[in-house]
């Protein structure tokens, strides 16, 4: 199933830290601009009280048009399709600030049709307003059992999709998980209660060339806890995690960037592979880098790490030396 949006857009933006900012709070909107988060999302959903939503749409338009968001991916989270707010959220924000907005985040996605509906609405607004059709991306939050069961279809529903995002708070409530501490393991279960969910989301994302993002960790003063939960998602292959507090931004950037050593090594593997497959290197399919054999599969793994390091603005400390014949 696909919507009608089209157009080549670079969908793989850095998203190590995705900062949540309540759309109704101009002070927070101002402060967010100075933080080193890769992404900000201005929230019209759960961080915005029902009576504040209408005003927040306009506050967000103003912040997007007049703020300085240089270097950040700019996202607005609208309300989900089971509410009556969604269409006005999208129309007000995209008509008002479309060129200054990168993605719409849709929460509590339950099936592919909900993504297609958003895609169609975005296309109509873009055409009406004369904006580039298909430029605005979609981030889909998986926050309940139905969404997870349908995540493969959801991830393939539109070329606008950029990320699949896990929403642990709503998800834990939706499956009756016996814990009130979002992101922490429920007491009484010795294994990782999130493993299946995270892997399911990661597979759907990767099968469709999308990013996978982990959701919030609500104990905002517990840095060790954040590091541990974020580290688990990063180890599996997730690209980033939400941050709810300035103190979590640097932690996320660190956890989701490769170490300097891994980054340098990845760049060396790419150089060694390029050299050995070239004319000068003898057009070989594999080579040695020190004691390590490098082939096409190693190149692919190195590309992932190097790609994350480059996106994080890392500079290499290693130099490739042409091996002696
Ligand atoms: C985020 O939206 C969550 O529900 O965890
Ligand atoms: Mg939620």
mmCIF file of N, CA, C and O in Angstrom, residues 82-153:
data_model
loop_
_atom_site.group_PDB
_atom_site.id
_atom_site.type_symbol
_atom_site.label_atom_id
_atom_site.label_comp_id
_atom_site.label_asym_id
_atom_site.label_seq_id
_atom_site.Cartn_x
_atom_site.Cartn_y
_atom_site.Cartn_z
ATOM 1 N N UNK A 82 -7.422 8.866 16.173
ATOM 2 C CA UNK A 82 -8.654 8.544 16.910
ATOM 3 C C UNK A 82 -9.197 9.781 17.631
ATOM 4 O O UNK A 82 -10.268 9.739 18.209
ATOM 5 N N UNK A 83 -8.464 10.891 17.606
ATOM 6 C CA UNK A 83 -8.960 12.139 18.207
ATOM 7 C C UNK A 83 -9.604 12.983 17.099
ATOM 8 O O UNK A 83 -9.503 12.639 15.927
ATOM 9 N N UNK A 84 -10.207 14.110 17.486
ATOM 10 C CA UNK A 84 -10.751 14.985 16.438
ATOM 11 C C UNK A 84 -9.780 16.116 16.104
ATOM 12 O O UNK A 84 -10.114 17.026 15.363
ATOM 13 N N UNK A 85 -8.566 16.060 16.659
ATOM 14 C CA UNK A 85 -7.626 17.171 16.475
ATOM 15 C C UNK A 85 -6.701 17.018 15.262
ATOM 16 O O UNK A 85 -6.147 17.995 14.767
ATOM 17 N N UNK A 86 -6.512 15.788 14.811
ATOM 18 C CA UNK A 86 -5.413 15.505 13.869
ATOM 19 C C UNK A 86 -5.422 16.402 12.627
ATOM 20 O O UNK A 86 -4.401 17.014 12.288
ATOM 21 N N UNK A 87 -6.567 16.453 11.921
ATOM 22 C CA UNK A 87 -6.536 17.153 10.623
ATOM 23 C C UNK A 87 -6.231 18.634 10.799
ATOM 24 O O UNK A 87 -5.480 19.226 10.028
ATOM 25 N N UNK A 88 -6.776 19.252 11.858
ATOM 26 C CA UNK A 88 -6.499 20.683 12.061
ATOM 27 C C UNK A 88 -5.056 20.913 12.516
ATOM 28 O O UNK A 88 -4.437 21.912 12.153
ATOM 29 N N UNK A 89 -4.535 19.968 13.301
ATOM 30 C CA UNK A 89 -3.108 20.064 13.671
ATOM 31 C C UNK A 89 -2.267 20.130 12.400
ATOM 32 O O UNK A 89 -1.400 20.995 12.240
ATOM 33 N N UNK A 90 -2.529 19.173 11.498
ATOM 34 C CA UNK A 90 -1.696 19.066 10.290
ATOM 35 C C UNK A 90 -1.886 20.296 9.402
ATOM 36 O O UNK A 90 -0.911 20.915 8.941
ATOM 37 N N UNK A 91 -3.148 20.670 9.190
ATOM 38 C CA UNK A 91 -3.409 21.786 8.266
ATOM 39 C C UNK A 91 -2.816 23.091 8.809
ATOM 40 O O UNK A 91 -2.123 23.819 8.093
ATOM 41 N N UNK A 92 -3.056 23.377 10.072
ATOM 42 C CA UNK A 92 -2.557 24.649 10.623
ATOM 43 C C UNK A 92 -1.032 24.694 10.593
ATOM 44 O O UNK A 92 -0.424 25.680 10.156
ATOM 45 N N UNK A 93 -0.404 23.606 11.025
ATOM 46 C CA UNK A 93 1.056 23.621 11.129
ATOM 47 C C UNK A 93 1.719 23.593 9.746
ATOM 48 O O UNK A 93 2.653 24.364 9.472
ATOM 49 N N UNK A 94 1.223 22.746 8.849
ATOM 50 C CA UNK A 94 1.901 22.623 7.551
ATOM 51 C C UNK A 94 1.593 23.829 6.659
ATOM 52 O O UNK A 94 2.496 24.354 5.996
ATOM 53 N N UNK A 95 0.349 24.293 6.658
ATOM 54 C CA UNK A 95 0.079 25.503 5.869
ATOM 55 C C UNK A 95 0.868 26.687 6.419
ATOM 56 O O UNK A 95 1.391 27.500 5.678
ATOM 57 N N UNK A 96 0.982 26.749 7.735
ATOM 58 C CA UNK A 96 1.617 27.906 8.367
ATOM 59 C C UNK A 96 3.131 27.876 8.325
ATOM 60 O O UNK A 96 3.782 28.921 8.311
ATOM 61 N N UNK A 97 3.723 26.669 8.347
ATOM 62 C CA UNK A 97 5.193 26.620 8.490
ATOM 63 C C UNK A 97 5.823 25.508 7.651
ATOM 64 O O UNK A 97 6.946 25.103 7.927
ATOM 65 N N UNK A 98 5.088 25.019 6.621
ATOM 66 C CA UNK A 98 5.568 23.876 5.825
ATOM 67 C C UNK A 98 7.036 23.929 5.413
ATOM 68 O O UNK A 98 7.791 22.987 5.643
ATOM 69 N N UNK A 99 7.492 25.053 4.821
ATOM 70 C CA UNK A 99 8.885 25.086 4.357
ATOM 71 C C UNK A 99 9.895 25.038 5.510
ATOM 72 O O UNK A 99 11.072 24.778 5.290
ATOM 73 N N UNK A 100 9.446 25.308 6.714
ATOM 74 C CA UNK A 100 10.358 25.295 7.875
ATOM 75 C C UNK A 100 10.152 24.071 8.757
ATOM 76 O O UNK A 100 10.421 24.104 9.967
ATOM 77 N N UNK A 101 9.667 23.005 8.151
ATOM 78 C CA UNK A 101 9.308 21.801 8.899
ATOM 79 C C UNK A 101 9.815 20.591 8.112
ATOM 80 O O UNK A 101 9.685 20.547 6.894
ATOM 81 N N UNK A 102 10.422 19.624 8.809
ATOM 82 C CA UNK A 102 10.971 18.455 8.105
ATOM 83 C C UNK A 102 10.048 17.243 8.145
ATOM 84 O O UNK A 102 9.970 16.498 7.173
ATOM 85 N N UNK A 103 9.399 17.023 9.292
ATOM 86 C CA UNK A 103 8.553 15.817 9.414
ATOM 87 C C UNK A 103 7.362 16.077 10.310
ATOM 88 O O UNK A 103 7.431 16.906 11.217
ATOM 89 N N UNK A 104 6.325 15.287 10.072
ATOM 90 C CA UNK A 104 5.213 15.187 11.027
ATOM 91 C C UNK A 104 5.358 13.846 11.728
ATOM 92 O O UNK A 104 5.553 12.816 11.074
ATOM 93 N N UNK A 105 5.258 13.879 13.058
ATOM 94 C CA UNK A 105 5.251 12.619 13.811
ATOM 95 C C UNK A 105 3.804 12.254 14.129
ATOM 96 O O UNK A 105 3.053 13.080 14.662
ATOM 97 N N UNK A 106 3.433 11.018 13.768
ATOM 98 C CA UNK A 106 2.067 10.550 14.021
ATOM 99 C C UNK A 106 2.115 9.529 15.163
ATOM 100 O O UNK A 106 2.743 8.479 15.036
ATOM 101 N N UNK A 107 1.457 9.834 16.296
ATOM 102 C CA UNK A 107 1.507 8.905 17.429
ATOM 103 C C UNK A 107 0.474 7.795 17.303
ATOM 104 O O UNK A 107 -0.452 7.883 16.487
ATOM 105 N N UNK A 108 0.666 6.747 18.108
ATOM 106 C CA UNK A 108 -0.332 5.677 18.265
ATOM 107 C C UNK A 108 -0.824 5.121 16.917
ATOM 108 O O UNK A 108 -2.019 4.902 16.720
ATOM 109 N N UNK A 109 0.119 4.933 15.985
ATOM 110 C CA UNK A 109 -0.256 4.412 14.664
ATOM 111 C C UNK A 109 -0.686 2.956 14.828
ATOM 112 O O UNK A 109 -0.010 2.164 15.483
ATOM 113 N N UNK A 110 -1.822 2.617 14.238
ATOM 114 C CA UNK A 110 -2.357 1.261 14.423
ATOM 115 C C UNK A 110 -2.352 0.443 13.145
ATOM 116 O O UNK A 110 -2.355 -0.778 13.189
ATOM 117 N N UNK A 111 -2.410 1.117 11.987
ATOM 118 C CA UNK A 111 -2.360 0.355 10.736
ATOM 119 C C UNK A 111 -1.825 1.256 9.615
ATOM 120 O O UNK A 111 -1.686 2.466 9.788
ATOM 121 N N UNK A 112 -1.554 0.620 8.476
ATOM 122 C CA UNK A 112 -0.936 1.340 7.362
ATOM 123 C C UNK A 112 -1.842 2.456 6.841
ATOM 124 O O UNK A 112 -1.363 3.497 6.381
ATOM 125 N N UNK A 113 -3.149 2.241 6.924
ATOM 126 C CA UNK A 113 -4.092 3.224 6.408
ATOM 127 C C UNK A 113 -3.920 4.591 7.079
ATOM 128 O O UNK A 113 -4.116 5.626 6.460
ATOM 129 N N UNK A 114 -3.554 4.568 8.348
ATOM 130 C CA UNK A 114 -3.382 5.840 9.062
ATOM 131 C C UNK A 114 -2.201 6.630 8.499
ATOM 132 O O UNK A 114 -2.220 7.861 8.484
ATOM 133 N N UNK A 115 -1.193 5.916 8.037
ATOM 134 C CA UNK A 115 -0.046 6.589 7.416
ATOM 135 C C UNK A 115 -0.437 7.112 6.037
ATOM 136 O O UNK A 115 -0.129 8.239 5.655
ATOM 137 N N UNK A 116 -1.152 6.277 5.285
ATOM 138 C CA UNK A 116 -1.573 6.687 3.940
ATOM 139 C C UNK A 116 -2.465 7.931 4.036
ATOM 140 O O UNK A 116 -2.337 8.862 3.241
ATOM 141 N N UNK A 117 -3.338 7.969 5.041
ATOM 142 C CA UNK A 117 -4.229 9.133 5.199
ATOM 143 C C UNK A 117 -3.422 10.400 5.453
ATOM 144 O O UNK A 117 -3.714 11.458 4.877
ATOM 145 N N UNK A 118 -2.408 10.297 6.283
ATOM 146 C CA UNK A 118 -1.576 11.477 6.558
ATOM 147 C C UNK A 118 -0.806 11.894 5.303
ATOM 148 O O UNK A 118 -0.705 13.078 4.976
ATOM 149 N N UNK A 119 -0.306 10.903 4.575
ATOM 150 C CA UNK A 119 0.422 11.166 3.334
ATOM 151 C C UNK A 119 -0.484 11.934 2.353
ATOM 152 O O UNK A 119 -0.081 12.959 1.770
ATOM 153 N N UNK A 120 -1.717 11.475 2.200
ATOM 154 C CA UNK A 120 -2.646 12.132 1.261
ATOM 155 C C UNK A 120 -2.932 13.570 1.691
ATOM 156 O O UNK A 120 -2.953 14.488 0.870
ATOM 157 N N UNK A 121 -3.152 13.756 2.985
ATOM 158 C CA UNK A 121 -3.445 15.102 3.482
ATOM 159 C C UNK A 121 -2.240 16.025 3.246
ATOM 160 O O UNK A 121 -2.400 17.158 2.779
ATOM 161 N N UNK A 122 -1.042 15.528 3.518
ATOM 162 C CA UNK A 122 0.166 16.337 3.305
ATOM 163 C C UNK A 122 0.303 16.717 1.836
ATOM 164 O O UNK A 122 0.628 17.856 1.494
ATOM 165 N N UNK A 123 0.030 15.755 0.959
ATOM 166 C CA UNK A 123 0.151 16.025 -0.478
ATOM 167 C C UNK A 123 -0.826 17.125 -0.903
ATOM 168 O O UNK A 123 -0.479 18.032 -1.675
ATOM 169 N N UNK A 124 -2.062 17.067 -0.388
ATOM 170 C CA UNK A 124 -3.038 18.101 -0.749
ATOM 171 C C UNK A 124 -2.577 19.471 -0.280
ATOM 172 O O UNK A 124 -2.692 20.467 -1.003
ATOM 173 N N UNK A 125 -2.066 19.530 0.937
ATOM 174 C CA UNK A 125 -1.621 20.826 1.463
ATOM 175 C C UNK A 125 -0.436 21.342 0.649
ATOM 176 O O UNK A 125 -0.395 22.514 0.260
ATOM 177 N N UNK A 126 0.517 20.447 0.363
ATOM 178 C CA UNK A 126 1.695 20.878 -0.402
ATOM 179 C C UNK A 126 1.285 21.420 -1.777
ATOM 180 O O UNK A 126 1.800 22.444 -2.230
ATOM 181 N N UNK A 127 0.353 20.713 -2.428
ATOM 182 C CA UNK A 127 -0.077 21.175 -3.765
ATOM 183 C C UNK A 127 -0.795 22.515 -3.651
ATOM 184 O O UNK A 127 -0.556 23.428 -4.441
ATOM 185 N N UNK A 128 -1.699 22.638 -2.688
ATOM 186 C CA UNK A 128 -2.463 23.877 -2.529
ATOM 187 C C UNK A 128 -1.541 25.059 -2.245
ATOM 188 O O UNK A 128 -1.719 26.153 -2.773
ATOM 189 N N UNK A 129 -0.528 24.806 -1.421
ATOM 190 C CA UNK A 129 0.336 25.902 -0.988
ATOM 191 C C UNK A 129 1.507 26.142 -1.945
ATOM 192 O O UNK A 129 2.293 27.065 -1.749
ATOM 193 N N UNK A 130 1.669 25.261 -2.936
ATOM 194 C CA UNK A 130 2.817 25.408 -3.845
ATOM 195 C C UNK A 130 4.124 24.951 -3.212
ATOM 196 O O UNK A 130 5.204 25.356 -3.637
ATOM 197 N N UNK A 131 4.057 24.098 -2.183
ATOM 198 C CA UNK A 131 5.282 23.555 -1.577
ATOM 199 C C UNK A 131 5.732 22.345 -2.394
ATOM 200 O O UNK A 131 4.924 21.718 -3.087
ATOM 201 N N UNK A 132 7.009 21.983 -2.249
ATOM 202 C CA UNK A 132 7.532 20.790 -2.925
ATOM 203 C C UNK A 132 6.759 19.552 -2.443
ATOM 204 O O UNK A 132 6.683 19.290 -1.238
ATOM 205 N N UNK A 133 6.201 18.795 -3.388
ATOM 206 C CA UNK A 133 5.369 17.653 -3.003
ATOM 207 C C UNK A 133 6.250 16.479 -2.558
ATOM 208 O O UNK A 133 7.161 16.061 -3.276
ATOM 209 N N UNK A 134 5.976 15.977 -1.371
ATOM 210 C CA UNK A 134 6.702 14.808 -0.874
ATOM 211 C C UNK A 134 7.894 15.135 -0.001
ATOM 212 O O UNK A 134 8.567 14.235 0.493
ATOM 213 N N UNK A 135 8.182 16.429 0.187
ATOM 214 C CA UNK A 135 9.388 16.766 0.977
ATOM 215 C C UNK A 135 9.201 16.490 2.465
ATOM 216 O O UNK A 135 10.117 16.060 3.157
ATOM 217 N N UNK A 136 8.009 16.724 2.970
ATOM 218 C CA UNK A 136 7.790 16.549 4.409
ATOM 219 C C UNK A 136 7.668 15.060 4.730
ATOM 220 O O UNK A 136 6.868 14.341 4.133
ATOM 221 N N UNK A 137 8.488 14.598 5.655
ATOM 222 C CA UNK A 137 8.510 13.179 6.001
ATOM 223 C C UNK A 137 7.527 12.841 7.103
ATOM 224 O O UNK A 137 6.854 13.717 7.675
ATOM 225 N N UNK A 138 7.431 11.540 7.386
ATOM 226 C CA UNK A 138 6.542 11.060 8.459
ATOM 227 C C UNK A 138 7.354 10.197 9.418
ATOM 228 O O UNK A 138 8.165 9.366 8.990
ATOM 229 N N UNK A 139 7.133 10.406 10.706
ATOM 230 C CA UNK A 139 7.671 9.521 11.746
ATOM 231 C C UNK A 139 6.478 8.798 12.369
ATOM 232 O O UNK A 139 5.515 9.451 12.771
ATOM 233 N N UNK A 140 6.536 7.475 12.448
ATOM 234 C CA UNK A 140 5.391 6.697 12.962
ATOM 235 C C UNK A 140 5.726 6.144 14.344
ATOM 236 O O UNK A 140 6.721 5.432 14.505
ATOM 237 N N UNK A 141 4.903 6.477 15.324
ATOM 238 C CA UNK A 141 5.110 5.930 16.675
ATOM 239 C C UNK A 141 4.314 4.654 16.856
ATOM 240 O O UNK A 141 3.103 4.617 16.579
ATOM 241 N N UNK A 142 4.981 3.631 17.349
ATOM 242 C CA UNK A 142 4.319 2.357 17.665
ATOM 243 C C UNK A 142 4.109 2.329 19.172
ATOM 244 O O UNK A 142 5.078 2.311 19.947
ATOM 245 N N UNK A 143 2.825 2.336 19.582
ATOM 246 C CA UNK A 143 2.535 2.545 21.002
ATOM 247 C C UNK A 143 1.471 1.621 21.548
ATOM 248 O O UNK A 143 0.991 1.822 22.662
ATOM 249 N N UNK A 144 1.071 0.642 20.751
ATOM 250 C CA UNK A 144 0.103 -0.325 21.286
ATOM 251 C C UNK A 144 0.231 -1.637 20.518
ATOM 252 O O UNK A 144 0.953 -1.725 19.513
ATOM 253 N N UNK A 145 -0.473 -2.648 21.025
ATOM 254 C CA UNK A 145 -0.331 -3.990 20.465
ATOM 255 C C UNK A 145 -0.716 -4.008 18.989
ATOM 256 O O UNK A 145 -0.033 -4.631 18.164
ATOM 257 N N UNK A 146 -1.780 -3.295 18.625
ATOM 258 C CA UNK A 146 -2.218 -3.325 17.228
ATOM 259 C C UNK A 146 -1.148 -2.728 16.311
ATOM 260 O O UNK A 146 -0.868 -3.246 15.220
ATOM 261 N N UNK A 147 -0.551 -1.655 16.748
ATOM 262 C CA UNK A 147 0.512 -1.034 15.959
ATOM 263 C C UNK A 147 1.682 -1.984 15.773
ATOM 264 O O UNK A 147 2.248 -2.087 14.683
ATOM 265 N N UNK A 148 2.036 -2.696 16.830
ATOM 266 C CA UNK A 148 3.191 -3.595 16.720
ATOM 267 C C UNK A 148 2.880 -4.771 15.802
ATOM 268 O O UNK A 148 3.709 -5.178 14.986
ATOM 269 N N UNK A 149 1.673 -5.303 15.919
ATOM 270 C CA UNK A 149 1.283 -6.435 15.069
ATOM 271 C C UNK A 149 1.307 -6.016 13.589
ATOM 272 O O UNK A 149 1.645 -6.808 12.716
ATOM 273 N N UNK A 150 0.979 -4.748 13.323
ATOM 274 C CA UNK A 150 0.919 -4.264 11.933
ATOM 275 C C UNK A 150 2.174 -3.505 11.495
ATOM 276 O O UNK A 150 2.168 -2.840 10.459
ATOM 277 N N UNK A 151 3.251 -3.597 12.289
ATOM 278 C CA UNK A 151 4.374 -2.681 12.032
ATOM 279 C C UNK A 151 5.025 -2.898 10.652
ATOM 280 O O UNK A 151 5.500 -1.941 10.039
ATOM 281 N N UNK A 152 5.002 -4.107 10.134
ATOM 282 C CA UNK A 152 5.611 -4.324 8.809
ATOM 283 C C UNK A 152 4.855 -3.543 7.723
ATOM 284 O O UNK A 152 5.468 -2.898 6.865
ATOM 285 N N UNK A 153 3.533 -3.608 7.781
ATOM 286 C CA UNK A 153 2.724 -2.858 6.800
ATOM 287 C C UNK A 153 2.869 -1.359 7.012
ATOM 288 O O UNK A 153 2.928 -0.579 6.056
#
